mmCIF file of C-alpha atoms and ligand atoms in Angstrom:
data_model
loop_
_atom_site.group_PDB
_atom_site.id
_atom_site.type_symbol
_atom_site.label_atom_id
_atom_site.label_comp_id
_atom_site.label_asym_id
_atom_site.label_seq_id
_atom_site.Cartn_x
_atom_site.Cartn_y
_atom_site.Cartn_z
ATOM 1 C CA MET E 268 -36.722 25.734 -32.096
ATOM 2 C CA GLY E 269 -33.690 23.385 -33.806
ATOM 3 C CA ASN E 270 -31.390 25.079 -31.952
ATOM 4 C CA THR E 271 -32.793 24.276 -28.652
ATOM 5 C CA ASN E 272 -32.851 20.635 -29.644
ATOM 6 C CA ASP E 273 -29.628 20.918 -30.306
ATOM 7 C CA ILE E 274 -28.491 22.299 -27.316
ATOM 8 C CA LYS E 275 -30.821 19.582 -25.500
ATOM 9 C CA GLU E 276 -29.004 17.026 -27.363
ATOM 10 C CA ILE E 277 -25.410 18.287 -26.329
ATOM 11 C CA LEU E 278 -26.245 18.582 -22.758
ATOM 12 C CA SER E 279 -27.506 15.111 -22.445
ATOM 13 C CA VAL E 280 -24.904 13.886 -24.239
ATOM 14 C CA LYS E 281 -22.187 15.795 -21.773
ATOM 15 C CA SER E 282 -24.533 14.534 -19.135
ATOM 16 C CA ILE E 283 -24.166 10.951 -20.349
ATOM 17 C CA SER E 284 -20.483 11.157 -20.849
ATOM 18 C CA ASN E 285 -20.168 12.843 -17.577
ATOM 19 C CA SER E 286 -22.030 10.060 -15.681
ATOM 20 C CA THR E 287 -20.228 7.207 -17.111
ATOM 21 C CA ALA E 288 -16.735 9.054 -16.860
ATOM 22 C CA PRO E 289 -14.625 7.281 -13.901
ATOM 23 C CA VAL E 290 -14.081 8.290 -10.378
ATOM 24 C CA GLY E 291 -10.787 8.733 -9.618
ATOM 25 C CA VAL E 292 -9.248 7.208 -6.455
ATOM 26 C CA PHE E 293 -5.745 8.040 -5.042
ATOM 27 C CA ASP E 294 -3.448 7.015 -2.120
ATOM 28 C CA SER E 295 0.298 6.792 -1.211
ATOM 29 C CA GLY E 296 0.226 2.894 -2.115
ATOM 30 C CA VAL E 297 -1.876 -0.105 -1.830
ATOM 31 C CA GLY E 298 -3.499 1.011 1.502
ATOM 32 C CA GLY E 299 -5.966 3.054 -0.422
ATOM 33 C CA LEU E 300 -7.365 -0.365 -2.156
ATOM 34 C CA THR E 301 -9.665 -0.588 1.203
ATOM 35 C CA VAL E 302 -11.382 2.046 0.006
ATOM 36 C CA ALA E 303 -11.871 1.459 -3.587
ATOM 37 C CA ARG E 304 -12.624 -1.655 -2.137
ATOM 38 C CA GLU E 305 -15.656 -0.398 -0.589
ATOM 39 C CA ILE E 306 -16.713 1.690 -3.407
ATOM 40 C CA MET E 307 -16.648 -1.092 -5.564
ATOM 41 C CA ARG E 308 -18.981 -2.796 -3.224
ATOM 42 C CA GLN E 309 -21.302 -0.019 -2.887
ATOM 43 C CA LEU E 310 -21.165 1.466 -5.954
ATOM 44 C CA PRO E 311 -20.906 -1.460 -8.522
ATOM 45 C CA CYS E 312 -21.799 0.817 -11.608
ATOM 46 C CA GLU E 313 -19.084 3.702 -11.015
ATOM 47 C CA ASN E 314 -15.823 2.941 -13.212
ATOM 48 C CA ILE E 315 -12.820 3.593 -11.188
ATOM 49 C CA VAL E 316 -9.134 4.860 -12.084
ATOM 50 C CA TYR E 317 -6.950 3.936 -8.950
ATOM 51 C CA PHE E 318 -3.206 5.932 -8.800
ATOM 52 C CA GLY E 319 -0.876 4.416 -5.765
ATOM 53 C CA ASP E 320 2.339 6.433 -5.403
ATOM 54 C CA THR E 321 4.239 3.552 -4.559
ATOM 55 C CA ALA E 322 7.415 5.265 -5.696
ATOM 56 C CA ARG E 323 6.654 7.578 -2.667
ATOM 57 C CA VAL E 324 5.343 6.058 0.123
ATOM 58 C CA PRO E 325 5.219 6.603 3.250
ATOM 59 C CA TYR E 326 3.237 9.867 2.895
ATOM 60 C CA GLY E 327 2.793 9.472 6.995
ATOM 61 C CA SER E 328 6.256 10.700 7.475
ATOM 62 C CA LYS E 329 6.372 13.453 4.555
ATOM 63 C CA SER E 330 6.162 17.326 4.970
ATOM 64 C CA LYS E 331 2.557 19.060 4.325
ATOM 65 C CA ASN E 332 4.409 20.740 1.344
ATOM 66 C CA ASN E 333 5.248 17.772 -0.490
ATOM 67 C CA ILE E 334 2.311 16.064 0.470
ATOM 68 C CA ILE E 335 0.034 19.017 -1.166
ATOM 69 C CA ARG E 336 2.784 18.575 -3.991
ATOM 70 C CA PHE E 337 2.518 15.026 -4.619
ATOM 71 C CA SER E 338 -1.764 15.382 -4.466
ATOM 72 C CA GLU E 339 -1.828 17.747 -7.044
ATOM 73 C CA GLN E 340 0.552 16.153 -9.438
ATOM 74 C CA ILE E 341 -1.558 12.963 -8.752
ATOM 75 C CA ILE E 342 -5.018 15.093 -9.721
ATOM 76 C CA ARG E 343 -3.540 16.412 -12.570
ATOM 77 C CA PHE E 344 -2.824 12.833 -13.956
ATOM 78 C CA LEU E 345 -6.292 11.517 -12.852
ATOM 79 C CA LYS E 346 -8.093 14.330 -15.064
ATOM 80 C CA THR E 347 -5.893 13.080 -17.919
ATOM 81 C CA LYS E 348 -7.905 10.286 -17.905
ATOM 82 C CA GLY E 349 -11.374 12.210 -17.582
ATOM 83 C CA VAL E 350 -12.453 11.215 -13.966
ATOM 84 C CA LYS E 351 -16.019 13.313 -13.075
ATOM 85 C CA ALA E 352 -14.732 13.293 -9.247
ATOM 86 C CA ILE E 353 -11.895 12.224 -6.906
ATOM 87 C CA VAL E 354 -11.473 10.491 -3.380
ATOM 88 C CA ILE E 355 -8.456 10.765 -1.673
ATOM 89 C CA ALA E 356 -8.423 7.291 0.098
ATOM 90 C CA CYS E 357 -5.157 8.118 1.688
ATOM 91 C CA ASN E 358 -5.705 9.561 5.444
ATOM 92 C CA THR E 359 -2.695 11.567 5.382
ATOM 93 C CA ALA E 360 -3.441 13.522 2.253
ATOM 94 C CA SER E 361 -7.084 13.950 3.553
ATOM 95 C CA ALA E 362 -5.373 15.419 6.559
ATOM 96 C CA LEU E 363 -2.606 17.978 4.975
ATOM 97 C CA ALA E 364 -4.087 18.150 1.401
ATOM 98 C CA LEU E 365 -7.592 18.125 1.021
ATOM 99 C CA GLU E 366 -8.751 21.690 1.700
ATOM 100 C CA ALA E 367 -5.820 23.093 -0.529
ATOM 101 C CA VAL E 368 -6.771 20.947 -3.800
ATOM 102 C CA GLN E 369 -10.255 21.621 -3.429
ATOM 103 C CA GLU E 370 -9.829 25.291 -3.482
ATOM 104 C CA GLU E 371 -8.245 24.539 -6.681
ATOM 105 C CA THR E 372 -10.184 21.865 -8.536
ATOM 106 C CA ASP E 373 -13.553 21.879 -10.385
ATOM 107 C CA ILE E 374 -14.793 18.672 -9.904
ATOM 108 C CA PRO E 375 -15.557 17.209 -6.529
ATOM 109 C CA ILE E 376 -12.988 15.982 -4.480
ATOM 110 C CA LEU E 377 -13.560 13.973 -1.172
ATOM 111 C CA GLY E 378 -11.288 12.947 1.445
ATOM 112 C CA VAL E 379 -11.729 9.919 4.311
ATOM 113 C CA ILE E 380 -11.344 12.268 7.282
ATOM 114 C CA ALA E 381 -15.031 13.746 7.722
ATOM 115 C CA PRO E 382 -16.697 10.506 6.656
ATOM 116 C CA GLY E 383 -14.594 8.567 9.361
ATOM 117 C CA ALA E 384 -15.183 11.257 12.347
ATOM 118 C CA ARG E 385 -19.398 11.276 11.347
ATOM 119 C CA ALA E 386 -19.240 7.669 11.512
ATOM 120 C CA ALA E 387 -17.271 7.891 14.894
ATOM 121 C CA VAL E 388 -19.262 10.728 16.483
ATOM 122 C CA GLN E 389 -22.630 8.158 15.273
ATOM 123 C CA ALA E 390 -20.987 5.485 17.177
ATOM 124 C CA THR E 391 -19.678 6.679 20.256
ATOM 125 C CA GLU E 392 -21.960 6.706 23.274
ATOM 126 C CA ASN E 393 -19.666 8.372 25.964
ATOM 127 C CA GLY E 394 -17.673 10.743 23.322
ATOM 128 C CA ILE E 395 -14.673 9.438 23.991
ATOM 129 C CA ILE E 396 -12.851 8.485 20.400
ATOM 130 C CA GLY E 397 -9.372 7.155 19.907
ATOM 131 C CA VAL E 398 -7.786 7.477 16.336
ATOM 132 C CA ALA E 399 -5.155 5.445 15.054
ATOM 133 C CA GLY E 400 -2.906 6.725 12.034
ATOM 134 C CA THR E 401 0.038 7.632 10.461
ATOM 135 C CA GLU E 402 2.336 10.489 12.091
ATOM 136 C CA ALA E 403 1.082 13.164 9.914
ATOM 137 C CA THR E 404 -2.349 12.202 10.549
ATOM 138 C CA ILE E 405 -2.166 12.793 14.211
ATOM 139 C CA GLN E 406 0.076 15.626 14.442
ATOM 140 C CA SER E 407 -2.310 17.314 11.939
ATOM 141 C CA GLU E 408 -5.034 16.907 14.776
ATOM 142 C CA MET E 409 -7.284 16.850 11.577
ATOM 143 C CA TYR E 410 -9.672 14.237 12.960
ATOM 144 C CA THR E 411 -9.735 15.944 16.229
ATOM 145 C CA ARG E 412 -10.794 19.150 14.879
ATOM 146 C CA VAL E 413 -13.621 18.141 12.505
ATOM 147 C CA ILE E 414 -14.835 15.511 15.642
ATOM 148 C CA ARG E 415 -15.189 18.929 17.532
ATOM 149 C CA LYS E 416 -17.179 20.457 15.224
ATOM 150 C CA MET E 417 -19.674 17.492 14.863
ATOM 151 C CA ASP E 418 -19.500 17.442 18.698
ATOM 152 C CA PRO E 419 -17.762 20.091 20.798
ATOM 153 C CA GLY E 420 -17.774 18.045 23.750
ATOM 154 C CA ALA E 421 -16.018 14.802 22.332
ATOM 155 C CA VAL E 422 -12.784 13.684 23.650
ATOM 156 C CA VAL E 423 -10.147 12.413 21.052
ATOM 157 C CA ILE E 424 -7.323 10.388 21.813
ATOM 158 C CA GLY E 425 -4.894 9.997 18.984
ATOM 159 C CA LYS E 426 -1.846 7.686 18.311
ATOM 160 C CA PRO E 427 0.640 7.047 15.565
ATOM 161 C CA CYS E 428 1.315 3.488 14.510
ATOM 162 C CA PRO E 429 3.875 3.858 12.109
ATOM 163 C CA LEU E 430 4.660 0.164 11.785
ATOM 164 C CA PHE E 431 1.613 -1.060 11.001
ATOM 165 C CA VAL E 432 1.872 -0.036 7.471
ATOM 166 C CA PRO E 433 4.893 -2.386 6.653
ATOM 167 C CA LEU E 434 3.508 -5.010 8.594
ATOM 168 C CA VAL E 435 0.410 -5.018 6.069
ATOM 169 C CA GLU E 436 2.627 -4.692 3.341
ATOM 170 C CA GLU E 437 4.889 -7.651 4.245
ATOM 171 C CA GLY E 438 1.819 -9.604 4.767
ATOM 172 C CA PHE E 439 2.176 -9.982 8.471
ATOM 173 C CA ALA E 440 -1.411 -8.813 9.027
ATOM 174 C CA LYS E 441 -2.034 -12.189 10.938
ATOM 175 C CA HIS E 442 1.624 -12.730 12.288
ATOM 176 C CA ARG E 443 2.005 -12.771 16.156
ATOM 177 C CA ILE E 444 4.636 -9.855 15.538
ATOM 178 C CA THR E 445 1.664 -7.674 14.784
ATOM 179 C CA GLU E 446 -0.177 -8.924 18.275
ATOM 180 C CA GLU E 447 3.051 -7.445 19.889
ATOM 181 C CA VAL E 448 3.266 -4.022 17.780
ATOM 182 C CA ILE E 449 -0.518 -3.642 18.601
ATOM 183 C CA ASP E 450 0.096 -4.049 22.197
ATOM 184 C CA ILE E 451 3.117 -1.627 22.168
ATOM 185 C CA TYR E 452 1.286 1.188 20.297
ATOM 186 C CA LEU E 453 -2.448 0.694 21.780
ATOM 187 C CA ALA E 454 -1.920 -0.649 25.392
ATOM 188 C CA ASP E 455 -2.006 3.095 26.605
ATOM 189 C CA MET E 456 -5.189 3.749 24.829
ATOM 190 C CA LYS E 457 -6.669 0.553 25.946
ATOM 191 C CA LYS E 458 -6.531 1.534 29.481
ATOM 192 C CA THR E 459 -8.648 4.853 28.466
ATOM 193 C CA ASP E 460 -12.226 5.028 28.155
ATOM 194 C CA ILE E 461 -12.537 5.067 24.649
ATOM 195 C CA ASP E 462 -15.880 3.590 23.306
ATOM 196 C CA THR E 463 -14.934 3.951 19.579
ATOM 197 C CA MET E 464 -11.675 3.843 17.532
ATOM 198 C CA ILE E 465 -10.878 5.339 14.090
ATOM 199 C CA LEU E 466 -8.760 3.249 11.902
ATOM 200 C CA GLY E 467 -7.325 6.331 10.412
ATOM 201 C CA CYS E 468 -4.978 5.221 7.961
ATOM 202 C CA THR E 469 -5.842 3.445 4.458
ATOM 203 C CA HIS E 470 -4.071 0.114 5.803
ATOM 204 C CA TYR E 471 -5.467 -0.464 9.140
ATOM 205 C CA PRO E 472 -8.373 -2.006 8.200
ATOM 206 C CA LEU E 473 -6.571 -4.912 6.932
ATOM 207 C CA LEU E 474 -5.663 -5.317 10.897
ATOM 208 C CA ARG E 475 -9.430 -4.328 12.058
ATOM 209 C CA SER E 476 -9.637 -8.384 13.514
ATOM 210 C CA ARG E 477 -6.928 -8.165 15.200
ATOM 211 C CA ILE E 478 -7.217 -4.491 16.753
ATOM 212 C CA LYS E 479 -10.987 -5.422 17.346
ATOM 213 C CA ALA E 480 -9.833 -8.477 19.463
ATOM 214 C CA TYR E 481 -7.333 -6.433 21.289
ATOM 215 C CA PHE E 482 -9.977 -3.905 22.568
ATOM 216 C CA GLY E 483 -12.659 -6.373 22.977
ATOM 217 C CA GLU E 484 -16.198 -5.851 22.339
ATOM 218 C CA LYS E 485 -16.977 -2.726 24.186
ATOM 219 C CA VAL E 486 -15.073 -0.664 21.475
ATOM 220 C CA HIS E 487 -16.605 0.146 18.266
ATOM 221 C CA ILE E 488 -14.088 -0.186 15.350
ATOM 222 C CA VAL E 489 -14.553 2.552 12.467
ATOM 223 C CA ASN E 490 -13.419 2.197 8.885
ATOM 224 C CA PRO E 491 -13.923 5.235 6.969
ATOM 225 C CA ALA E 492 -14.235 3.681 3.792
ATOM 226 C CA TYR E 493 -17.938 2.571 4.020
ATOM 227 C CA GLU E 494 -19.017 6.044 4.815
ATOM 228 C CA THR E 495 -16.462 7.694 2.265
ATOM 229 C CA ALA E 496 -18.204 5.225 -0.380
ATOM 230 C CA MET E 497 -21.667 6.503 0.695
ATOM 231 C CA ASP E 498 -20.601 9.957 0.720
ATOM 232 C CA LEU E 499 -19.384 9.646 -2.787
ATOM 233 C CA LYS E 500 -22.757 8.040 -3.599
ATOM 234 C CA LYS E 501 -24.259 11.233 -2.089
ATOM 235 C CA VAL E 502 -21.939 13.800 -3.862
ATOM 236 C CA LEU E 503 -22.496 12.074 -7.798
ATOM 237 C CA ALA E 504 -26.705 11.781 -7.141
ATOM 238 C CA GLU E 505 -26.554 15.617 -6.182
ATOM 239 C CA ARG E 506 -24.799 16.529 -9.159
ATOM 240 C CA GLY E 507 -26.526 13.885 -11.701
ATOM 241 C CA ILE E 508 -23.670 12.213 -12.658
ATOM 242 C CA GLU E 509 -23.785 8.868 -10.770
ATOM 243 C CA ASN E 510 -23.769 6.176 -13.125
ATOM 244 C CA LEU E 511 -26.939 4.376 -14.131
ATOM 245 C CA SER E 512 -25.771 2.689 -17.167
ATOM 246 C CA GLY E 513 -26.437 -1.033 -15.223
ATOM 247 C CA LYS E 514 -23.105 -1.755 -17.038
ATOM 248 C CA ALA E 515 -20.754 -3.550 -15.092
ATOM 249 C CA ALA E 516 -18.083 -1.285 -14.024
ATOM 250 C CA SER E 517 -14.266 -1.348 -15.392
ATOM 251 C CA TYR E 518 -11.283 -0.436 -13.124
ATOM 252 C CA GLU E 519 -8.023 1.021 -14.031
ATOM 253 C CA PHE E 520 -4.709 0.651 -12.005
ATOM 254 C CA TYR E 521 -1.615 3.252 -11.969
ATOM 255 C CA VAL E 522 1.357 3.445 -9.791
ATOM 256 C CA SER E 523 4.491 5.332 -9.740
ATOM 257 C CA ASP E 524 6.602 2.479 -9.199
ATOM 258 C CA ALA E 525 6.966 -1.592 -8.308
ATOM 259 C CA ALA E 526 3.810 -2.489 -10.608
ATOM 260 C CA GLU E 527 3.783 -6.279 -10.254
ATOM 261 C CA LYS E 528 4.083 -6.053 -6.423
ATOM 262 C CA PHE E 529 0.896 -4.005 -6.291
ATOM 263 C CA THR E 530 -0.768 -5.847 -8.761
ATOM 264 C CA ARG E 531 -0.257 -8.580 -6.277
ATOM 265 C CA PHE E 532 -1.361 -7.003 -3.402
ATOM 266 C CA ALA E 533 -4.723 -6.249 -5.096
ATOM 267 C CA ASN E 534 -5.201 -9.378 -5.954
ATOM 268 C CA GLY E 535 -5.060 -10.226 -2.438
ATOM 269 C CA ILE E 536 -7.600 -8.223 -1.506
ATOM 270 C CA LEU E 537 -10.181 -7.213 -3.961
ATOM 271 C CA SER E 538 -12.593 -9.712 -5.367
ATOM 272 C CA TYR E 539 -12.211 -8.085 -8.848
ATOM 273 C CA ASP E 540 -8.833 -9.972 -10.711
ATOM 274 C CA VAL E 541 -6.447 -7.299 -11.914
ATOM 275 C CA ALA E 542 -4.775 -8.364 -14.488
ATOM 276 C CA ALA E 543 -2.136 -5.639 -14.939
ATOM 277 C CA THR E 544 -1.078 -2.158 -13.296
ATOM 278 C CA ARG E 545 0.410 0.790 -15.504
ATOM 279 C CA LEU E 546 3.646 2.711 -14.339
ATOM 280 C CA VAL E 547 3.436 6.160 -14.527
ATOM 281 C CA ASN E 548 5.875 8.714 -14.112
ATOM 282 C CA ILE E 549 4.373 11.058 -11.797
ATOM 283 C CA GLU E 550 7.084 13.671 -11.524
ATOM 284 C CA GLU E 551 5.638 14.476 -15.055
ATOM 285 C CA TYR E 552 2.618 15.908 -14.245
HETATM 286 N N1 LIG K 869 -2.000 5.589 3.204
HETATM 287 C C1 LIG K 869 -1.886 6.601 4.460
HETATM 288 C C2 LIG K 869 -2.676 6.788 5.054
HETATM 289 O O1 LIG K 869 -3.875 6.626 4.904
HETATM 290 C C3 LIG K 869 -0.696 5.159 4.748
HETATM 291 C C4 LIG K 869 0.386 4.745 4.426
HETATM 292 C C5 LIG K 869 1.486 6.129 4.384
HETATM 293 O O2 LIG K 869 2.109 6.718 5.142
HETATM 294 O O3 LIG K 869 1.844 6.642 3.371
HETATM 295 O O4 LIG K 869 -2.612 7.750 5.888
#
C-alpha cells in the first residue's frame, strides 16, 4: 500500500515538474520571436527558453545537411534546459530538418509549416495559395507538399524573398525601399489569382501590413505563428503537460552571437521586457 502511494507521489511530482518545465523555441535568429510572441499571448503560463542562432543566420541560403546539424545542436542545448517540448519557429529549419529531428527526439517537436499550411487551406476559397519564404524553404516545396496532402487540388505558387530578412533586421519595415522590394518580388504573384498568401518566413509577419496593403483586401494573409501556438497548446494538453500553475511565465533568451543587438530587437517586438540575452557556444553541443 505504502509502495503504491510512493509511486503515485513520484508520478505526480514528475508530472508537476514536467508541466512547469519550459517550452524550447528556436530560430536562426531574431525572427522566431514572432512565434515566441504568439506563444506568450496564447499560452501565458508557459515558460519559454528561446534560442536564436545569430552566429549562423541566415539558414535560408544553407544546405539541408547543415540545417539538420544546426537544429540537432540547438535541440541538445535546449534539452540541457529541461524543456518539455520544442517549437522550431524557423520555417527553413521546419522545412528541412523537422522530420529528421523528430525521429531522434523523445519530446514533442513542432514546426511551423503544417500549422501555416492548415490555416491557408482553411482560409482559401479558390484553392490558389501563394507562399513567400527563404530560398531553401521554397526550393524544398514543403509547403506545397503539406498543402496538397490537405487539399490535393490546391495550386501553390512559391516565391523566395531573401531581402525581406535584412530589411526587417535593419529596421526598414516601414521604409519606402521595402515597398519597392515587395513589388520586385511579388509583382508576378499579384498578377495570379491567389486569394491566400502564407508568410512562410519568421521575419515576414513584421512586414504584414505592407504586404497586406500591396495585395489588397482580396488576399487573405496567413501568419503561421498563431496556428503554431494553437498546435502547441493541443499537444501539451494531450500529453497532460500544459502549465496549469496560474503563475506568470518566465522567459530566457540565448543566442550564439550579438546578444545586445538581439536584446534591442526583442524589446522592440515583445511586450515582455528582455533584460539580458545570454551567449552560448552552440558548436559545443
Ligand atoms: N528564420 C528563417 C525562416 O523562417 C529566416 C531567416 C533565415 O534565413 O535564417 O525561414
